[in-house]
């Protein structure tokens, strides 16, 4: 199974001597391909290795180029939004984190002088196509670092000859780590159809839906990140739900707008969370 | 006119000796009220001054309490989502930045020992109500700092007796500063109705719409942040527009979905931007 997000025991800045050791650590499973992913699941990791002339690396922002259409390192035909290219677009519409690694052949101050350096998690902010330097169509992805990089002290000292004993860097960022798999489960159970209006949003990377927390995460609500605290909603009904536009009765009738919550057997919703939301967000409850 | 966002010549960390000097600097215009704002425009600033027992301050996350229902510093009745309370909720649904200032009476390590310290811009992430410590209903707002605070070096040394000659702290964050007024103009011109489907999303703080950039901001697109590069869209059509779900012809017909873009006279759209979007985002253009 594909792993999204951080890998236990590996920290941003860690060094690897080869693609084999990167793969063994599960940071980037494929041994040759720059993108690890499946078109239905999304992409879990990329490696910047200097192979694509159109890549641009601003550190915490990376403009990455899709795969394909190359022969002997030259772009000789158009790229398609399929395979791993579609996987990276899927990571955008699923809001999945992508592990980014820089190789020594990728010319950048954050690249290691040899081997590979894991850079941390990025999000795909957008994807589009354009005519690359070659004259052929290439797919492009704008990736943003989840934690902005302190450019100087980020470059940890490379232990000479000790690639597999990386130093740790502690982080004190107070970020809420979301469980991507649980969000995806809920969306899949509903076929990406909104539990209020039944609409599934269409994009060039497939259907889009949002997993909305019923009792919010974080202080002071501290709702749990579990399926029974999630709804599958279209963006419109997500905005309304989060901002007092409607709430849900204990019998799953909608309050504030017409209708009843659409349910599927697999997806059990905890009525306690529904009640919490109703008693904190609906203005005239 | 109410100013949203940073004030020229004032930096986070700057100190002020009184509410008068805070008001004079335009950081927080009212002399007594904790919230500066109008229910139709949104709130532009708040001051934490220890007056509300339910306030919680985690530094880069603040749980702030709405105004009203107090007598002699005690909560004696329910608060309403109106006036400045509605203004703060409006800042949430309009995604407006709120200037935050801490006063010496607000017990916190980031508060100054005397006077007031401007903390910088926060966004209202959510609003809800609950029963406060008093037993009465209070409105609550979760504010998140736009730039996460380095907790130690943030506390700049206080110049003794020289509150009005604040030291500057330079910032190197590569953030795209959006023009809030232009986004608001476009949404107002369309009465918050989506230019694709005509729907205006309803929330407890009023109508909600999104100002979508046609040619995106930032590298490598570098679209401008001006009205002729913005569309007023509902969240659903914004997601579709940004992810290849549809594009727009030079005659403003929709491509990929049925219909024609809804227009109003005041809002001139630059066809160059429409073309850029179409030629970079629509998969089968």
XYZ file of C-alpha atoms in Angstrom:
570
model
C 0.000 0.000 0.000
C 1.151 3.481 -0.908
C 2.106 5.633 2.096
C 1.213 9.318 2.022
C 2.900 11.806 4.317
C 5.888 11.463 6.614
C 7.679 8.157 7.025
C 8.421 7.147 10.610
C 12.092 7.550 11.421
C 12.915 9.886 8.516
C 13.135 13.667 8.911
C 13.458 16.516 6.411
C 17.160 17.027 5.723
C 18.009 13.330 5.968
C 20.513 12.075 3.386
C 20.505 8.878 1.313
C 23.383 7.567 -0.755
C 21.330 6.065 -3.591
C 17.904 5.558 -5.129
C 17.996 2.096 -3.595
C 18.309 3.447 -0.073
C 15.606 6.071 -0.785
C 13.322 3.266 -1.945
C 14.221 1.027 1.001
C 13.328 3.843 3.404
C 9.951 4.146 1.580
C 10.621 7.841 0.911
C 10.462 7.257 -2.847
C 9.655 3.643 -3.804
C 10.448 3.540 -7.560
C 14.112 3.126 -8.487
C 14.111 5.153 -11.712
C 10.874 7.151 -12.104
C 10.800 10.707 -10.775
C 7.146 10.455 -9.710
C 5.798 7.754 -7.421
C 2.051 7.383 -7.718
C -1.032 5.801 -9.171
C -3.602 7.645 -11.245
C -6.449 6.591 -8.940
C -4.634 7.022 -5.639
C -2.505 10.107 -6.187
C 1.258 10.663 -6.080
C 3.081 10.120 -2.794
C 6.573 11.352 -3.710
C 8.804 12.964 -6.330
C 12.523 13.251 -6.879
C 14.173 16.276 -8.475
C 17.164 14.886 -10.309
C 17.922 17.363 -13.072
C 16.255 15.292 -15.793
C 13.656 17.837 -16.846
C 14.799 21.110 -18.369
C 11.590 22.891 -17.399
C 11.792 22.268 -13.636
C 12.124 25.408 -11.541
C 13.080 25.280 -7.870
C 12.527 28.274 -5.603
C 13.079 26.231 -2.426
C 9.706 26.329 -0.709
C 8.010 26.619 -4.113
C 8.816 24.136 -6.877
C 7.517 24.184 -10.450
C 7.795 20.525 -11.375
C 7.388 18.974 -14.803
C 5.340 15.848 -15.525
C 6.806 12.657 -16.971
C 6.840 11.214 -20.458
C 7.477 12.284 -24.036
C 11.242 12.014 -23.574
C 13.830 9.974 -25.425
C 17.485 9.986 -24.389
C 16.758 12.890 -22.045
C 15.141 15.042 -24.751
C 11.485 16.027 -24.993
C 10.270 14.619 -28.323
C 6.477 14.567 -27.916
C 3.590 15.974 -25.889
C 2.982 14.782 -22.343
C -0.438 13.413 -21.375
C -2.461 13.912 -18.192
C -2.418 10.200 -17.436
C -0.405 7.717 -15.378
C 1.897 9.428 -12.883
C 1.037 12.863 -14.321
C -2.600 12.255 -13.468
C -1.418 10.922 -10.091
C 0.203 14.279 -9.254
C -2.950 16.129 -10.343
C -4.944 13.745 -8.153
C -2.731 14.716 -5.199
C -3.848 18.289 -5.853
C -7.564 17.595 -5.892
C -7.278 15.135 -2.980
C -5.041 17.537 -1.036
C -2.506 14.754 -0.490
C 1.016 15.558 0.708
C 3.928 14.741 -1.601
C 7.370 13.827 -0.262
C 10.049 15.771 -2.119
C 13.672 14.671 -2.485
C 16.487 16.525 -4.235
C 19.283 14.636 -5.955
C 22.855 15.824 -6.471
C 22.306 16.240 -10.231
C 19.552 18.774 -9.582
C 21.373 22.103 -9.519
C 20.197 23.884 -6.390
C 21.655 25.124 -3.121
C 19.344 22.727 -1.265
C 20.613 19.727 -3.250
C 23.285 17.521 -1.641
C 26.758 17.316 -3.189
C 26.236 13.580 -3.570
C 23.322 11.210 -3.114
C 19.825 12.434 -2.222
C 18.369 14.705 0.423
C 14.781 14.334 1.602
C 13.252 17.827 1.722
C 9.940 17.177 3.470
C 6.250 17.382 2.561
C 4.876 19.623 -0.134
C 1.341 20.187 -1.383
C 0.406 20.418 -5.045
C -1.152 23.867 -5.239
C -2.058 23.740 -8.944
C -1.451 21.880 -12.174
C -1.591 23.069 -15.788
C 0.126 22.509 -19.114
C 2.269 24.675 -21.296
C 4.654 24.483 -24.192
C 8.013 23.584 -22.716
C 11.447 24.716 -23.900
C 11.327 21.805 -26.369
C 8.200 23.101 -28.119
C 6.179 20.142 -26.823
C 3.324 20.241 -24.326
C 4.398 19.472 -20.773
C 2.293 19.204 -17.608
C 3.385 21.408 -14.765
C 2.801 21.320 -11.024
C 3.292 24.057 -8.479
C 4.336 22.515 -5.171
C 4.441 24.457 -1.904
C 6.394 23.318 1.148
C 4.123 22.588 4.113
C 6.688 24.200 6.401
C 8.519 27.164 4.987
C 12.212 26.525 4.759
C 14.712 28.583 6.706
C 17.105 28.769 3.766
C 20.396 28.881 5.636
C 20.139 26.631 8.673
C 18.135 24.104 6.677
C 21.321 22.882 5.054
C 22.425 20.443 7.687
C 26.023 19.347 7.687
C 26.556 16.240 5.646
C 28.194 13.489 7.678
C 31.042 12.364 5.438
C 30.519 8.805 4.361
C 27.645 8.252 6.757
C 24.583 8.725 4.625
C 22.473 6.263 6.514
C 22.942 7.806 9.942
C 21.156 11.087 9.379
C 20.886 13.798 11.996
C 17.455 14.764 13.244
C 16.051 18.236 13.219
C 13.293 18.866 15.694
C 10.346 20.949 14.647
C 8.013 22.896 16.913
C 5.339 23.758 14.388
C 1.875 23.517 15.873
C 0.297 22.048 12.768
C -2.696 19.746 12.816
C -1.704 16.575 11.013
C -4.715 15.270 9.141
C -5.378 11.674 8.365
C -5.462 11.570 4.581
C -6.642 7.985 4.370
C -9.736 8.574 6.488
C -10.752 11.569 4.391
C -10.284 9.495 1.267
C -12.307 6.603 2.689
C -15.282 8.832 3.381
C -15.139 10.432 -0.070
C -14.853 7.032 -1.745
C -17.779 5.572 0.211
C -19.950 8.379 -1.181
C -18.486 8.191 -4.704
C -17.411 11.829 -4.215
C -21.079 12.887 -4.139
C -22.031 15.621 -1.701
C -24.099 14.283 1.203
C -26.329 17.334 0.907
C -26.926 17.876 -2.830
C -25.580 14.689 -4.432
C -23.285 16.595 -6.803
C -19.774 15.292 -7.571
C -17.524 18.115 -8.808
C -15.740 17.317 -12.087
C -12.134 18.333 -12.745
C -9.570 17.260 -15.331
C -8.093 14.960 -12.667
C -11.399 13.283 -11.813
C -14.120 13.845 -9.234
C -13.560 16.238 -6.364
C -15.156 16.334 -2.926
C -14.172 17.591 0.505
C -14.057 15.688 3.768
C -15.574 18.133 6.254
C -15.043 17.733 9.972
C -18.322 17.877 11.860
C -16.794 18.758 15.246
C -13.768 20.821 14.175
C -10.164 19.787 14.762
C -7.926 21.894 16.981
C -8.462 24.134 19.990
C -10.933 24.612 21.521
C -13.158 22.000 19.842
C -10.625 19.162 19.540
C -12.847 16.994 17.356
C -11.265 13.693 16.310
C -9.942 13.003 12.818
C -12.025 9.872 12.246
C -14.617 8.790 9.692
C -17.575 9.168 12.079
C -16.641 12.860 12.438
C -16.419 13.490 8.669
C -18.940 14.340 5.980
C -18.413 14.141 2.223
C -19.450 17.575 0.949
C -19.121 19.692 -2.179
C -17.193 22.931 -1.560
C -20.415 24.980 -1.519
C -22.049 22.943 1.210
C -18.742 22.725 3.097
C -18.585 26.535 3.284
C -22.203 26.657 4.411
C -21.710 23.920 7.002
C -18.631 25.608 8.489
C -20.258 29.032 8.615
C -23.695 28.443 10.086
C -25.521 28.081 6.747
C -27.138 24.850 7.866
C -26.928 22.150 10.522
C -28.209 18.595 10.921
C -30.800 17.151 13.299
C -30.322 13.948 15.275
C -32.556 12.307 12.655
C -30.173 13.585 9.931
C -32.657 16.120 8.599
C -31.110 19.346 7.370
C -31.846 22.474 9.403
C -31.706 25.838 7.643
C -32.044 24.313 4.180
C -34.404 21.722 2.691
C -33.676 18.028 2.661
C -32.098 15.166 4.509
C -28.460 14.077 4.756
C -27.622 11.396 2.178
C -26.136 8.374 3.867
C -24.448 5.112 2.914
C -24.268 2.002 5.088
C -20.474 1.927 5.429
C -20.288 5.444 6.788
C -21.428 5.638 10.406
C -21.826 9.192 11.681
C -21.592 9.943 15.384
C -24.664 11.922 16.465
C -22.685 13.539 19.301
C -20.577 15.399 16.728
C -23.693 16.420 14.753
C -25.134 17.819 17.976
C -21.908 19.682 18.827
C -21.904 21.314 15.408
C -25.589 22.226 15.608
C -25.195 23.766 19.072
C -22.169 25.871 18.112
C -22.640 26.952 14.531
C -26.322 27.389 13.704
C -27.165 31.004 14.529
C -30.821 30.533 15.417
C -30.722 27.011 16.796
C -12.562 54.403 4.893
C -11.615 51.316 6.847
C -8.107 50.008 6.104
C -7.595 46.247 5.986
C -4.151 44.713 6.274
C -0.820 46.240 7.176
C -0.460 49.955 7.871
C 2.471 51.648 6.140
C 5.244 52.447 8.589
C 4.074 50.056 11.318
C 5.593 46.598 11.806
C 4.649 43.634 13.982
C 6.305 44.125 17.375
C 5.879 47.901 17.372
C 4.867 49.427 20.696
C 2.334 52.136 21.492
C 1.889 53.908 24.809
C -1.885 54.313 24.680
C -5.106 53.555 22.836
C -4.871 57.110 21.484
C -1.526 56.437 19.804
C -2.811 53.066 18.505
C -5.788 54.894 17.000
C -3.639 57.695 15.609
C -1.423 55.138 13.854
C -4.614 53.599 12.360
C -3.720 50.205 13.849
C -6.924 50.161 15.896
C -9.157 53.206 15.313
C -11.692 52.987 18.192
C -10.522 54.286 21.568
C -12.472 51.895 23.798
C -13.985 49.021 21.781
C -11.951 45.836 21.426
C -13.200 45.155 17.896
C -12.924 47.667 15.063
C -15.320 46.876 12.240
C -18.623 47.297 10.468
C -21.131 44.511 9.988
C -21.193 45.020 6.214
C -17.471 45.619 5.697
C -15.832 43.225 8.141
C -13.528 43.798 11.101
C -10.106 45.328 10.488
C -8.555 45.030 13.958
C -8.918 43.763 17.508
C -7.205 44.483 20.805
C -6.689 41.858 23.504
C -6.876 43.768 26.750
C -7.894 41.245 29.367
C -11.545 42.322 29.412
C -13.074 38.988 28.392
C -12.700 36.008 30.673
C -13.182 33.536 27.826
C -10.307 34.740 25.621
C -7.558 32.160 25.059
C -4.207 33.118 23.580
C -1.876 30.448 22.201
C 0.329 33.002 20.417
C -0.160 32.204 16.763
C -3.676 30.931 17.525
C -6.114 33.103 19.469
C -9.616 32.166 20.611
C -11.240 35.567 20.860
C -14.600 36.423 22.398
C -17.186 38.686 20.761
C -18.428 41.916 22.320
C -21.550 42.798 24.247
C -23.677 41.446 27.054
C -21.344 42.857 29.704
C -21.945 45.245 32.565
C -19.130 46.444 34.806
C -16.846 43.841 33.256
C -19.249 40.940 33.900
C -21.164 38.904 31.331
C -24.847 39.404 32.185
C -26.630 38.422 28.961
C -26.233 36.546 25.667
C -24.138 38.030 22.867
C -25.668 38.481 19.427
C -24.134 37.896 15.977
C -24.584 41.522 15.012
C -22.587 44.757 14.985
C -18.864 44.168 15.549
C -19.479 40.463 16.243
C -20.995 40.107 12.782
C -18.079 42.194 11.467
C -15.565 39.610 12.724
C -17.628 36.790 11.171
C -17.696 38.800 7.942
C -13.880 38.947 8.023
C -13.983 35.155 8.057
C -16.271 34.746 5.055
C -14.531 37.587 3.179
C -11.084 36.242 4.118
C -10.052 39.677 5.381
C -6.940 40.108 7.538
C -7.375 41.364 11.091
C -4.691 43.422 12.856
C -4.119 42.079 16.362
C -2.729 44.118 19.256
C -2.008 42.918 22.787
C -2.356 45.273 25.749
C -0.456 45.094 29.030
C -3.595 43.993 30.926
C -3.874 40.889 28.751
C -1.860 38.265 30.623
C 0.474 36.696 28.071
C 4.197 36.415 27.434
C 3.683 38.303 24.153
C 1.955 41.229 25.909
C 4.048 44.317 26.718
C 4.681 45.296 30.325
C 3.006 48.631 29.603
C 1.097 50.095 26.689
C 0.207 48.050 23.602
C 2.127 45.860 21.194
C 0.977 45.339 17.608
C 1.244 41.613 16.835
C 0.601 41.544 13.082
C -2.072 40.146 10.782
C -4.309 37.224 11.670
C -7.059 35.499 9.718
C -10.371 34.470 11.226
C -10.413 30.725 10.631
C -13.836 30.051 12.120
C -16.579 31.501 14.287
C -19.144 29.811 16.525
C -20.955 30.358 19.800
C -20.875 28.611 23.097
C -21.859 29.047 26.700
C -19.117 31.089 28.316
C -17.832 30.835 31.883
C -20.660 33.179 32.865
C -23.368 30.799 31.668
C -24.333 33.209 28.857
C -23.935 32.663 25.125
C -20.768 34.225 23.708
C -19.543 34.326 20.109
C -16.077 32.961 19.571
C -13.486 33.429 16.839
C -10.438 31.352 16.081
C -7.716 33.599 14.688
C -4.538 32.276 13.087
C -1.395 34.372 12.606
C -0.540 34.846 8.936
C 3.115 34.395 9.796
C 3.893 31.950 12.543
C 5.566 33.614 15.455
C 9.088 32.743 16.513
C 8.195 32.815 20.194
C 11.500 33.970 21.642
C 13.011 36.498 19.263
C 9.591 37.961 18.581
C 9.707 39.776 21.891
C 11.650 42.822 20.847
C 13.290 44.904 23.518
C 11.083 47.691 24.737
C 12.727 51.090 24.356
C 12.239 52.657 27.789
C 10.072 55.740 27.537
C 10.219 55.776 23.748
C 7.035 54.059 22.710
C 6.597 56.096 19.591
C 9.973 55.292 18.083
C 9.441 51.622 17.448
C 12.143 49.365 16.120
C 11.560 47.657 12.794
C 11.795 43.968 12.200
C 12.389 42.979 8.628
C 10.538 40.016 7.220
C 11.642 37.886 4.299
C 8.492 35.830 3.843
C 7.717 35.262 0.201
C 3.990 35.637 0.617
C 1.699 36.864 -2.114
C -0.106 39.888 -0.712
C -3.596 39.943 -2.129
C -5.625 43.041 -2.700
C -8.674 42.563 -0.498
C -10.511 45.593 -1.807
C -10.388 44.459 -5.429
C -11.720 41.021 -4.536
C -14.503 42.662 -2.572
C -15.346 45.023 -5.440
C -15.804 42.160 -7.867
C -17.950 40.184 -5.433
C -20.097 43.233 -4.686
C -20.599 44.057 -8.374
C -22.067 40.573 -8.828
C -24.067 40.653 -5.566
C -22.045 37.590 -4.499
C -23.707 35.548 -7.270
C -21.526 33.024 -9.094
C -20.776 34.127 -12.657
C -21.356 30.537 -13.777
C -24.460 29.322 -11.902
C -25.900 32.495 -10.353
C -25.944 31.014 -6.847
C -24.978 33.138 -3.822
C -23.910 30.941 -0.908
C -25.694 31.730 2.365
C -23.941 31.713 5.731
C -24.861 33.095 9.144
C -22.628 36.089 8.370
C -24.257 36.850 5.009
C -23.574 35.902 1.427
C -20.338 34.225 0.457
C -18.509 34.174 -2.876
C -14.919 33.759 -3.988
C -12.836 36.086 -6.133
C -11.031 33.691 -8.473
C -7.933 34.757 -10.359
C -8.218 33.946 -14.061
C -4.463 34.057 -14.782
C -3.050 32.819 -11.468
C -0.913 34.917 -9.136
C 2.686 33.890 -8.439
C 5.391 32.068 -10.358
C 5.350 31.122 -13.141
C 2.048 32.708 -14.247
C 2.398 36.073 -12.500
C -1.153 37.157 -13.217
C -2.038 40.589 -11.826
C -4.245 41.131 -8.785
C -6.756 43.411 -10.520
C -10.503 43.296 -11.150
C -10.159 42.432 -14.871
C -8.303 39.261 -13.814
C -10.936 38.184 -11.273
C -14.189 36.265 -11.494
C -16.898 36.060 -8.843
C -17.475 32.322 -8.392
C -19.130 29.956 -5.937
C -16.651 27.529 -4.322
C -17.808 24.672 -6.574
C -17.145 26.530 -9.801
C -13.921 27.963 -8.388
C -12.594 24.427 -7.823
C -13.674 23.425 -11.332
C -12.150 26.546 -12.920
C -8.801 26.054 -11.158
C -8.626 22.355 -12.005
C -9.537 22.130 -15.664
C -13.255 21.470 -15.138
C -14.196 24.238 -17.551
C -12.784 27.222 -19.394
C -14.194 30.292 -21.130
C -14.172 31.264 -24.818
C -13.273 34.723 -26.083
C -17.028 35.251 -26.479
C -17.480 34.325 -22.793
C -19.175 31.014 -23.567
C -18.366 28.214 -21.149
C -16.272 25.345 -22.519
C -16.605 21.928 -20.858
C -19.949 22.777 -19.240
C -23.163 24.336 -20.564
C -23.828 28.043 -20.524
C -22.335 31.485 -20.802
C -20.466 33.587 -18.252
C -22.794 35.987 -16.420
C -21.516 39.538 -16.712
C -22.280 42.968 -15.282
C -21.383 46.275 -16.909
C -19.037 47.508 -14.173
C -16.849 44.416 -14.336
C -14.596 44.432 -17.395
C -12.793 41.139 -17.950
C -9.551 41.034 -19.891
C -9.816 38.434 -22.669
C -6.035 37.896 -22.590
C -6.364 36.364 -19.127
C -9.331 34.209 -20.234
C -7.191 32.938 -23.125
C -4.218 32.229 -20.833
C -6.427 30.194 -18.513
C -8.033 28.282 -21.400
C -4.667 27.451 -22.947
C -3.144 26.184 -19.692
C -5.915 24.502 -17.746
C -8.463 22.894 -20.068
C -7.260 19.356 -20.703
C -8.690 18.889 -24.188
C -8.547 22.465 -25.464
